[in-house]
PDB file of C-alpha atoms in Angstrom:
ATOM      1  CA  GLY A   1    -113.444   1.640  48.762  1.00 56.00           C
ATOM      2  CA  ALA A   2    -116.983   2.289  49.939  1.00 79.00           C
ATOM      3  CA  GLY A   3    -119.204  -0.694  50.554  1.00 90.00           C
ATOM      4  CA  VAL A   4    -122.910  -1.126  50.014  1.00 93.00           C
ATOM      5  CA  SER A   5    -124.898   1.511  51.864  1.00 94.00           C
ATOM      6  CA  GLN A   6    -128.560   1.520  52.791  1.00 95.00           C
ATOM      7  CA  SER A   7    -130.872   4.183  54.115  1.00 96.00           C
ATOM      8  CA  PRO A   8    -132.536   4.700  56.431  1.00 96.00           C
ATOM      9  CA  SER A   9    -130.919   2.384  58.945  1.00 94.00           C
ATOM     10  CA  ASN A  10    -134.149   2.261  60.925  1.00 96.00           C
ATOM     11  CA  LYS A  11    -137.706   3.074  59.910  1.00 97.00           C
ATOM     12  CA  VAL A  12    -140.815   2.971  62.051  1.00 97.00           C
ATOM     13  CA  THR A  13    -144.086   3.410  60.212  1.00 97.00           C
ATOM     14  CA  GLU A  14    -147.757   3.017  60.862  1.00 97.00           C
ATOM     15  CA  LYS A  15    -149.734   0.213  59.314  1.00 97.00           C
ATOM     16  CA  GLY A  16    -151.136   1.269  55.962  1.00 97.00           C
ATOM     17  CA  LYS A  17    -148.425   3.800  55.120  1.00 97.00           C
ATOM     18  CA  ASP A  18    -146.023   3.469  52.192  1.00 98.00           C
ATOM     19  CA  VAL A  19    -142.251   3.239  52.728  1.00 98.00           C
ATOM     20  CA  GLU A  20    -139.223   3.547  50.480  1.00 98.00           C
ATOM     21  CA  LEU A  21    -135.923   1.859  51.247  1.00 98.00           C
ATOM     22  CA  ARG A  22    -132.780   2.881  49.422  1.00 98.00           C
ATOM     23  CA  CYS A  23    -129.683   0.926  48.423  1.00 97.00           C
ATOM     24  CA  ASP A  24    -126.430   2.313  47.038  1.00 96.00           C
ATOM     25  CA  PRO A  25    -124.349  -0.559  45.646  1.00 95.00           C
ATOM     26  CA  ILE A  26    -120.589  -0.669  45.297  1.00 93.00           C
ATOM     27  CA  SER A  27    -119.578   1.471  42.352  1.00 92.00           C
ATOM     28  CA  GLY A  28    -119.289  -0.559  39.165  1.00 90.00           C
ATOM     29  CA  HIS A  29    -121.255  -3.535  40.430  1.00 92.00           C
ATOM     30  CA  THR A  30    -123.806  -4.458  37.802  1.00 91.00           C
ATOM     31  CA  ALA A  31    -125.897  -6.859  39.871  1.00 92.00           C
ATOM     32  CA  LEU A  32    -128.032  -5.866  42.852  1.00 93.00           C
ATOM     33  CA  TYR A  33    -130.124  -8.022  45.157  1.00 93.00           C
ATOM     34  CA  TRP A  34    -132.769  -7.400  47.831  1.00 96.00           C
ATOM     35  CA  TYR A  35    -133.374  -9.836  50.682  1.00 95.00           C
ATOM     36  CA  ARG A  36    -135.613  -9.793  53.740  1.00 95.00           C
ATOM     37  CA  GLN A  37    -134.704 -11.149  57.168  1.00 91.00           C
ATOM     38  CA  ARG A  38    -137.602 -11.587  59.542  1.00 90.00           C
ATOM     39  CA  LEU A  39    -136.969 -12.136  63.226  1.00 84.00           C
ATOM     40  CA  GLY A  40    -135.696 -15.632  63.906  1.00 76.00           C
ATOM     41  CA  GLN A  41    -135.683 -16.578  60.246  1.00 80.00           C
ATOM     42  CA  GLY A  42    -133.169 -16.815  57.473  1.00 81.00           C
ATOM     43  CA  LEU A  43    -132.831 -14.424  54.597  1.00 89.00           C
ATOM     44  CA  GLU A  44    -135.511 -14.529  51.925  1.00 91.00           C
ATOM     45  CA  PHE A  45    -134.675 -13.482  48.378  1.00 91.00           C
ATOM     46  CA  LEU A  46    -136.925 -10.726  47.062  1.00 95.00           C
ATOM     47  CA  ILE A  47    -135.619  -9.450  43.719  1.00 94.00           C
ATOM     48  CA  TYR A  48    -132.490  -9.320  41.571  1.00 91.00           C
ATOM     49  CA  PHE A  49    -131.360  -6.617  39.148  1.00 92.00           C
ATOM     50  CA  GLN A  50    -128.847  -6.983  36.337  1.00 90.00           C
ATOM     51  CA  GLY A  51    -128.208  -3.429  35.245  1.00 90.00           C
ATOM     52  CA  ASN A  52    -131.565  -1.693  35.421  1.00 91.00           C
ATOM     53  CA  SER A  53    -133.552  -4.794  34.522  1.00 90.00           C
ATOM     54  CA  ALA A  54    -135.069  -7.248  36.987  1.00 88.00           C
ATOM     55  CA  PRO A  55    -134.872 -10.736  35.468  1.00 84.00           C
ATOM     56  CA  ASP A  56    -135.975 -12.362  38.717  1.00 85.00           C
ATOM     57  CA  LYS A  57    -138.783 -10.890  40.808  1.00 87.00           C
ATOM     58  CA  SER A  58    -139.921 -14.239  42.085  1.00 86.00           C
ATOM     59  CA  GLY A  59    -139.365 -13.440  45.744  1.00 91.00           C
ATOM     60  CA  LEU A  60    -141.575 -10.371  46.016  1.00 94.00           C
ATOM     61  CA  PRO A  61    -144.238 -11.507  48.500  1.00 93.00           C
ATOM     62  CA  SER A  62    -147.151  -9.492  47.113  1.00 93.00           C
ATOM     63  CA  ASP A  63    -148.053  -6.738  44.672  1.00 94.00           C
ATOM     64  CA  ARG A  64    -147.572  -4.247  47.508  1.00 97.00           C
ATOM     65  CA  PHE A  65    -143.830  -4.713  46.995  1.00 97.00           C
ATOM     66  CA  SER A  66    -141.997  -3.152  44.067  1.00 96.00           C
ATOM     67  CA  ALA A  67    -138.439  -2.152  43.274  1.00 96.00           C
ATOM     68  CA  GLU A  68    -136.610  -0.176  40.687  1.00 95.00           C
ATOM     69  CA  ARG A  69    -133.037   0.603  39.789  1.00 95.00           C
ATOM     70  CA  THR A  70    -131.811   3.580  37.834  1.00 91.00           C
ATOM     71  CA  GLY A  71    -128.508   4.423  36.197  1.00 87.00           C
ATOM     72  CA  GLU A  72    -127.262   0.950  36.997  1.00 85.00           C
ATOM     73  CA  SER A  73    -126.710   2.293  40.480  1.00 92.00           C
ATOM     74  CA  VAL A  74    -129.191   3.214  43.193  1.00 96.00           C
ATOM     75  CA  SER A  75    -132.151   0.946  43.882  1.00 97.00           C
ATOM     76  CA  THR A  76    -135.348   1.680  45.770  1.00 97.00           C
ATOM     77  CA  LEU A  77    -137.594  -0.941  47.344  1.00 98.00           C
ATOM     78  CA  THR A  78    -141.120   0.357  47.907  1.00 98.00           C
ATOM     79  CA  ILE A  79    -143.686  -1.244  50.155  1.00 98.00           C
ATOM     80  CA  GLN A  80    -147.207   0.105  49.804  1.00 98.00           C
ATOM     81  CA  ARG A  81    -149.903  -0.106  52.472  1.00 97.00           C
ATOM     82  CA  THR A  82    -147.495  -1.662  54.969  1.00 97.00           C
ATOM     83  CA  GLN A  83    -148.675  -4.492  57.194  1.00 97.00           C
ATOM     84  CA  GLN A  84    -147.246  -5.676  60.510  1.00 96.00           C
ATOM     85  CA  GLU A  85    -145.892  -8.817  58.855  1.00 94.00           C
ATOM     86  CA  ASP A  86    -143.677  -6.571  56.722  1.00 96.00           C
ATOM     87  CA  SER A  87    -141.592  -5.808  59.818  1.00 97.00           C
ATOM     88  CA  ALA A  88    -138.114  -7.144  59.097  1.00 96.00           C
ATOM     89  CA  VAL A  89    -134.568  -6.177  58.224  1.00 95.00           C
ATOM     90  CA  TYR A  90    -134.281  -5.495  54.514  1.00 97.00           C
ATOM     91  CA  LEU A  91    -130.825  -6.256  53.133  1.00 96.00           C
ATOM     92  CA  CYS A  92    -129.319  -5.168  49.867  1.00 95.00           C
ATOM     93  CA  ALA A  93    -126.316  -6.803  48.220  1.00 93.00           C
ATOM     94  CA  SER A  94    -124.336  -6.131  45.064  1.00 92.00           C
ATOM     95  CA  SER A  95    -121.938  -8.165  42.982  1.00 90.00           C
ATOM     96  CA  PRO A  96    -119.499  -7.246  40.199  1.00 87.00           C
ATOM     97  CA  ASP A  97    -121.355  -9.176  37.514  1.00 77.00           C
ATOM     98  CA  GLY A  98    -124.380 -11.371  37.027  1.00 68.00           C
ATOM     99  CA  SER A  99    -123.076 -14.201  39.142  1.00 68.00           C
ATOM    100  CA  SER A 100    -124.207 -14.406  42.737  1.00 63.00           C
ATOM    101  CA  TYR A 101    -120.918 -15.908  43.831  1.00 72.00           C
ATOM    102  CA  GLU A 102    -119.506 -12.703  45.249  1.00 78.00           C
ATOM    103  CA  GLN A 103    -122.286 -10.778  46.939  1.00 87.00           C
ATOM    104  CA  TYR A 104    -121.428  -7.894  49.243  1.00 89.00           C
ATOM    105  CA  PHE A 105    -124.108  -6.973  51.736  1.00 91.00           C
ATOM    106  CA  GLY A 106    -125.142  -3.631  53.136  1.00 93.00           C
ATOM    107  CA  PRO A 107    -125.960  -3.091  56.828  1.00 91.00           C
ATOM    108  CA  GLY A 108    -129.691  -3.347  56.240  1.00 94.00           C
ATOM    109  CA  THR A 109    -132.757  -1.259  57.006  1.00 96.00           C
ATOM    110  CA  ARG A 110    -134.757  -2.321  60.053  1.00 95.00           C
ATOM    111  CA  LEU A 111    -138.437  -1.708  59.276  1.00 97.00           C
ATOM    112  CA  THR A 112    -140.962  -1.748  62.088  1.00 97.00           C
ATOM    113  CA  VAL A 113    -144.653  -1.475  61.247  1.00 97.00           C
ATOM    114  CA  THR A 114    -146.812  -0.510  64.223  1.00 96.00           C
TER     115      THR A 114
ATOM    116  CA  ALA B   1    -135.326 -25.791  43.493  1.00 78.00           C
ATOM    117  CA  GLN B   2    -132.701 -25.650  46.190  1.00 82.00           C
ATOM    118  CA  SER B   3    -133.099 -25.586  49.945  1.00 89.00           C
ATOM    119  CA  VAL B   4    -130.778 -25.337  52.929  1.00 93.00           C
ATOM    120  CA  THR B   5    -131.225 -26.850  56.361  1.00 95.00           C
ATOM    121  CA  GLN B   6    -129.375 -25.704  59.443  1.00 95.00           C
ATOM    122  CA  LEU B   7    -130.602 -28.049  62.132  1.00 90.00           C
ATOM    123  CA  ASP B   8    -129.072 -26.215  65.087  1.00 94.00           C
ATOM    124  CA  SER B   9    -130.622 -22.844  65.827  1.00 93.00           C
ATOM    125  CA  GLN B  10    -128.239 -22.239  68.734  1.00 96.00           C
ATOM    126  CA  VAL B  11    -124.854 -23.716  69.632  1.00 97.00           C
ATOM    127  CA  PRO B  12    -123.377 -22.757  73.019  1.00 97.00           C
ATOM    128  CA  VAL B  13    -119.709 -23.597  73.570  1.00 97.00           C
ATOM    129  CA  PHE B  14    -116.915 -22.627  75.921  1.00 97.00           C
ATOM    130  CA  GLU B  15    -113.925 -20.680  74.699  1.00 97.00           C
ATOM    131  CA  GLU B  16    -111.137 -22.817  73.190  1.00 97.00           C
ATOM    132  CA  ALA B  17    -113.513 -25.738  72.588  1.00 98.00           C
ATOM    133  CA  PRO B  18    -114.041 -27.124  69.068  1.00 98.00           C
ATOM    134  CA  VAL B  19    -117.294 -26.420  67.261  1.00 98.00           C
ATOM    135  CA  GLU B  20    -119.207 -27.741  64.261  1.00 97.00           C
ATOM    136  CA  LEU B  21    -122.145 -25.933  62.703  1.00 98.00           C
ATOM    137  CA  ARG B  22    -124.137 -28.223  60.470  1.00 97.00           C
ATOM    138  CA  CYS B  23    -125.484 -27.409  57.031  1.00 97.00           C
ATOM    139  CA  ASN B  24    -127.286 -29.734  54.636  1.00 96.00           C
ATOM    140  CA  TYR B  25    -128.643 -28.768  51.266  1.00 94.00           C
ATOM    141  CA  SER B  26    -131.010 -30.149  48.687  1.00 91.00           C
ATOM    142  CA  SER B  27    -130.573 -29.606  44.973  1.00 86.00           C
ATOM    143  CA  SER B  28    -131.089 -31.495  41.743  1.00 80.00           C
ATOM    144  CA  VAL B  29    -128.173 -29.684  40.096  1.00 81.00           C
ATOM    145  CA  SER B  30    -124.634 -28.759  41.036  1.00 81.00           C
ATOM    146  CA  VAL B  31    -124.469 -25.885  43.467  1.00 85.00           C
ATOM    147  CA  TYR B  32    -122.021 -23.458  44.975  1.00 90.00           C
ATOM    148  CA  LEU B  33    -121.906 -23.213  48.751  1.00 93.00           C
ATOM    149  CA  PHE B  34    -121.231 -20.396  51.173  1.00 94.00           C
ATOM    150  CA  TRP B  35    -121.026 -19.556  54.833  1.00 96.00           C
ATOM    151  CA  TYR B  36    -121.879 -16.002  55.877  1.00 94.00           C
ATOM    152  CA  VAL B  37    -121.389 -14.530  59.354  1.00 94.00           C
ATOM    153  CA  GLN B  38    -123.349 -11.744  61.014  1.00 91.00           C
ATOM    154  CA  TYR B  39    -121.668 -10.278  64.089  1.00 91.00           C
ATOM    155  CA  PRO B  40    -123.878  -8.429  66.603  1.00 85.00           C
ATOM    156  CA  ASN B  41    -125.135  -5.151  65.157  1.00 78.00           C
ATOM    157  CA  GLN B  42    -123.189  -5.646  61.933  1.00 81.00           C
ATOM    158  CA  GLY B  43    -124.003  -6.591  58.353  1.00 81.00           C
ATOM    159  CA  LEU B  44    -123.612  -9.964  56.717  1.00 88.00           C
ATOM    160  CA  GLN B  45    -120.056 -10.915  55.709  1.00 90.00           C
ATOM    161  CA  LEU B  46    -118.825 -13.746  53.530  1.00 90.00           C
ATOM    162  CA  LEU B  47    -116.823 -16.194  55.653  1.00 94.00           C
ATOM    163  CA  LEU B  48    -115.890 -18.806  53.050  1.00 93.00           C
ATOM    164  CA  LYS B  49    -117.116 -20.370  49.841  1.00 91.00           C
ATOM    165  CA  TYR B  50    -116.886 -23.514  47.761  1.00 92.00           C
ATOM    166  CA  LEU B  51    -117.072 -23.034  44.009  1.00 88.00           C
ATOM    167  CA  SER B  52    -114.913 -25.866  42.673  1.00 85.00           C
ATOM    168  CA  GLY B  53    -111.634 -27.684  43.269  1.00 87.00           C
ATOM    169  CA  SER B  54    -110.594 -28.777  46.749  1.00 88.00           C
ATOM    170  CA  THR B  55    -113.585 -29.750  48.834  1.00 89.00           C
ATOM    171  CA  LEU B  56    -111.980 -28.306  51.965  1.00 92.00           C
ATOM    172  CA  VAL B  57    -112.073 -24.532  52.149  1.00 92.00           C
ATOM    173  CA  GLU B  58    -110.697 -22.280  54.851  1.00 91.00           C
ATOM    174  CA  SER B  59    -111.267 -18.779  56.136  1.00 91.00           C
ATOM    175  CA  ILE B  60    -108.648 -16.343  57.383  1.00 85.00           C
ATOM    176  CA  ASN B  61    -109.860 -16.619  60.994  1.00 89.00           C
ATOM    177  CA  GLY B  62    -109.491 -20.375  61.411  1.00 94.00           C
ATOM    178  CA  PHE B  63    -112.848 -21.693  60.228  1.00 96.00           C
ATOM    179  CA  GLU B  64    -113.039 -24.439  57.636  1.00 97.00           C
ATOM    180  CA  ALA B  65    -115.826 -26.203  55.786  1.00 97.00           C
ATOM    181  CA  GLU B  66    -115.854 -29.369  53.742  1.00 95.00           C
ATOM    182  CA  PHE B  67    -118.116 -29.979  50.787  1.00 94.00           C
ATOM    183  CA  ASN B  68    -119.458 -33.533  50.902  1.00 93.00           C
ATOM    184  CA  LYS B  69    -121.448 -34.251  47.769  1.00 90.00           C
ATOM    185  CA  SER B  70    -122.596 -37.724  48.791  1.00 91.00           C
ATOM    186  CA  GLN B  71    -123.995 -36.430  52.084  1.00 92.00           C
ATOM    187  CA  THR B  72    -125.080 -33.084  50.589  1.00 93.00           C
ATOM    188  CA  SER B  73    -123.424 -31.295  53.463  1.00 95.00           C
ATOM    189  CA  PHE B  74    -121.187 -28.290  54.004  1.00 96.00           C
ATOM    190  CA  HIS B  75    -120.498 -28.282  57.738  1.00 97.00           C
ATOM    191  CA  LEU B  76    -118.502 -25.452  59.287  1.00 97.00           C
ATOM    192  CA  ARG B  77    -115.824 -26.282  61.858  1.00 97.00           C
ATOM    193  CA  LYS B  78    -113.280 -24.575  64.044  1.00 97.00           C
ATOM    194  CA  PRO B  79    -110.883 -26.471  66.331  1.00 97.00           C
ATOM    195  CA  SER B  80    -110.735 -23.763  69.018  1.00 97.00           C
ATOM    196  CA  VAL B  81    -113.251 -20.920  69.258  1.00 97.00           C
ATOM    197  CA  HIS B  82    -112.798 -17.448  70.694  1.00 97.00           C
ATOM    198  CA  ILE B  83    -115.225 -15.114  72.404  1.00 96.00           C
ATOM    199  CA  SER B  84    -115.087 -12.951  69.296  1.00 95.00           C
ATOM    200  CA  ASP B  85    -116.594 -15.774  67.215  1.00 97.00           C
ATOM    201  CA  THR B  86    -119.948 -15.161  68.872  1.00 97.00           C
ATOM    202  CA  ALA B  87    -122.262 -14.412  65.940  1.00 96.00           C
ATOM    203  CA  GLU B  88    -125.027 -15.731  63.711  1.00 94.00           C
ATOM    204  CA  TYR B  89    -123.800 -18.041  60.947  1.00 96.00           C
ATOM    205  CA  PHE B  90    -125.762 -18.613  57.749  1.00 95.00           C
ATOM    206  CA  CYS B  91    -125.212 -21.346  55.196  1.00 95.00           C
ATOM    207  CA  ALA B  92    -126.266 -20.557  51.619  1.00 94.00           C
ATOM    208  CA  VAL B  93    -126.384 -22.221  48.198  1.00 92.00           C
ATOM    209  CA  THR B  94    -126.766 -20.990  44.662  1.00 87.00           C
ATOM    210  CA  ASN B  95    -126.492 -22.184  41.110  1.00 77.00           C
ATOM    211  CA  THR B  96    -128.138 -19.206  39.458  1.00 72.00           C
ATOM    212  CA  ASP B  97    -128.840 -15.638  40.271  1.00 70.00           C
ATOM    213  CA  LYS B  98    -129.793 -15.706  43.928  1.00 81.00           C
ATOM    214  CA  LEU B  99    -128.606 -17.118  47.201  1.00 87.00           C
ATOM    215  CA  ILE B 100    -130.837 -19.496  49.136  1.00 90.00           C
ATOM    216  CA  PHE B 101    -130.135 -19.191  52.841  1.00 92.00           C
ATOM    217  CA  GLY B 102    -130.640 -21.457  55.812  1.00 93.00           C
ATOM    218  CA  THR B 103    -132.331 -20.150  58.933  1.00 92.00           C
ATOM    219  CA  GLY B 104    -129.036 -19.515  60.691  1.00 94.00           C
ATOM    220  CA  THR B 105    -127.172 -20.873  63.709  1.00 96.00           C
ATOM    221  CA  ARG B 106    -126.370 -18.634  66.625  1.00 95.00           C
ATOM    222  CA  LEU B 107    -122.933 -19.490  68.013  1.00 97.00           C
ATOM    223  CA  GLN B 108    -122.541 -18.298  71.604  1.00 97.00           C
ATOM    224  CA  VAL B 109    -119.027 -18.608  73.035  1.00 97.00           C
ATOM    225  CA  PHE B 110    -118.720 -18.469  76.828  1.00 97.00           C
ATOM    226  CA  PRO B 111    -115.530 -17.688  78.780  1.00 95.00           C
TER     227      PRO B 111
END
């Protein structure tokens, strides 16, 4: 079946602009995760959804970052007033239930802030 | 809180040589352990995992990892590497709702 998809695959934006990144999880997966991978670094957890609720937002780096999920399906990560340090690959993952033991990752969105 | 340390940022090896990628973790509670692989220009894929039971776990492409609770380690090994194993390898831990990743080890296999 189809895996996790993310769009766009690449996004170049000017500093100060807002961006929206989209994640389509595997159908039927109730849990959805966002991570960030900056150049030369590991993956940082951003936020976790169980259904449409976000019980763990602890990784969002600032109030410029927000995310929502609707219909227990698609999720959107929004970054307002982008800064150069926001440049990274943003990865989405989904899992069948609330456990993080079986996370399936999408290909990522490469965000470049100029 | 948990943390993961991958001491080697890069590991160069020749084809058919053995390799070990080191992973140490820190946690005050029991954890589950994972190795993910990211091939060039591809997404992250689960390579193997330890949840419970046998401390030695294997992947379908010849990698294995052993959970060592006393040394808080989960090193990844392969007795003979191939060119196609060239990739970035990430160790991760969890006991709750999110994975905590190490900074990754780039395995470069030379002919």
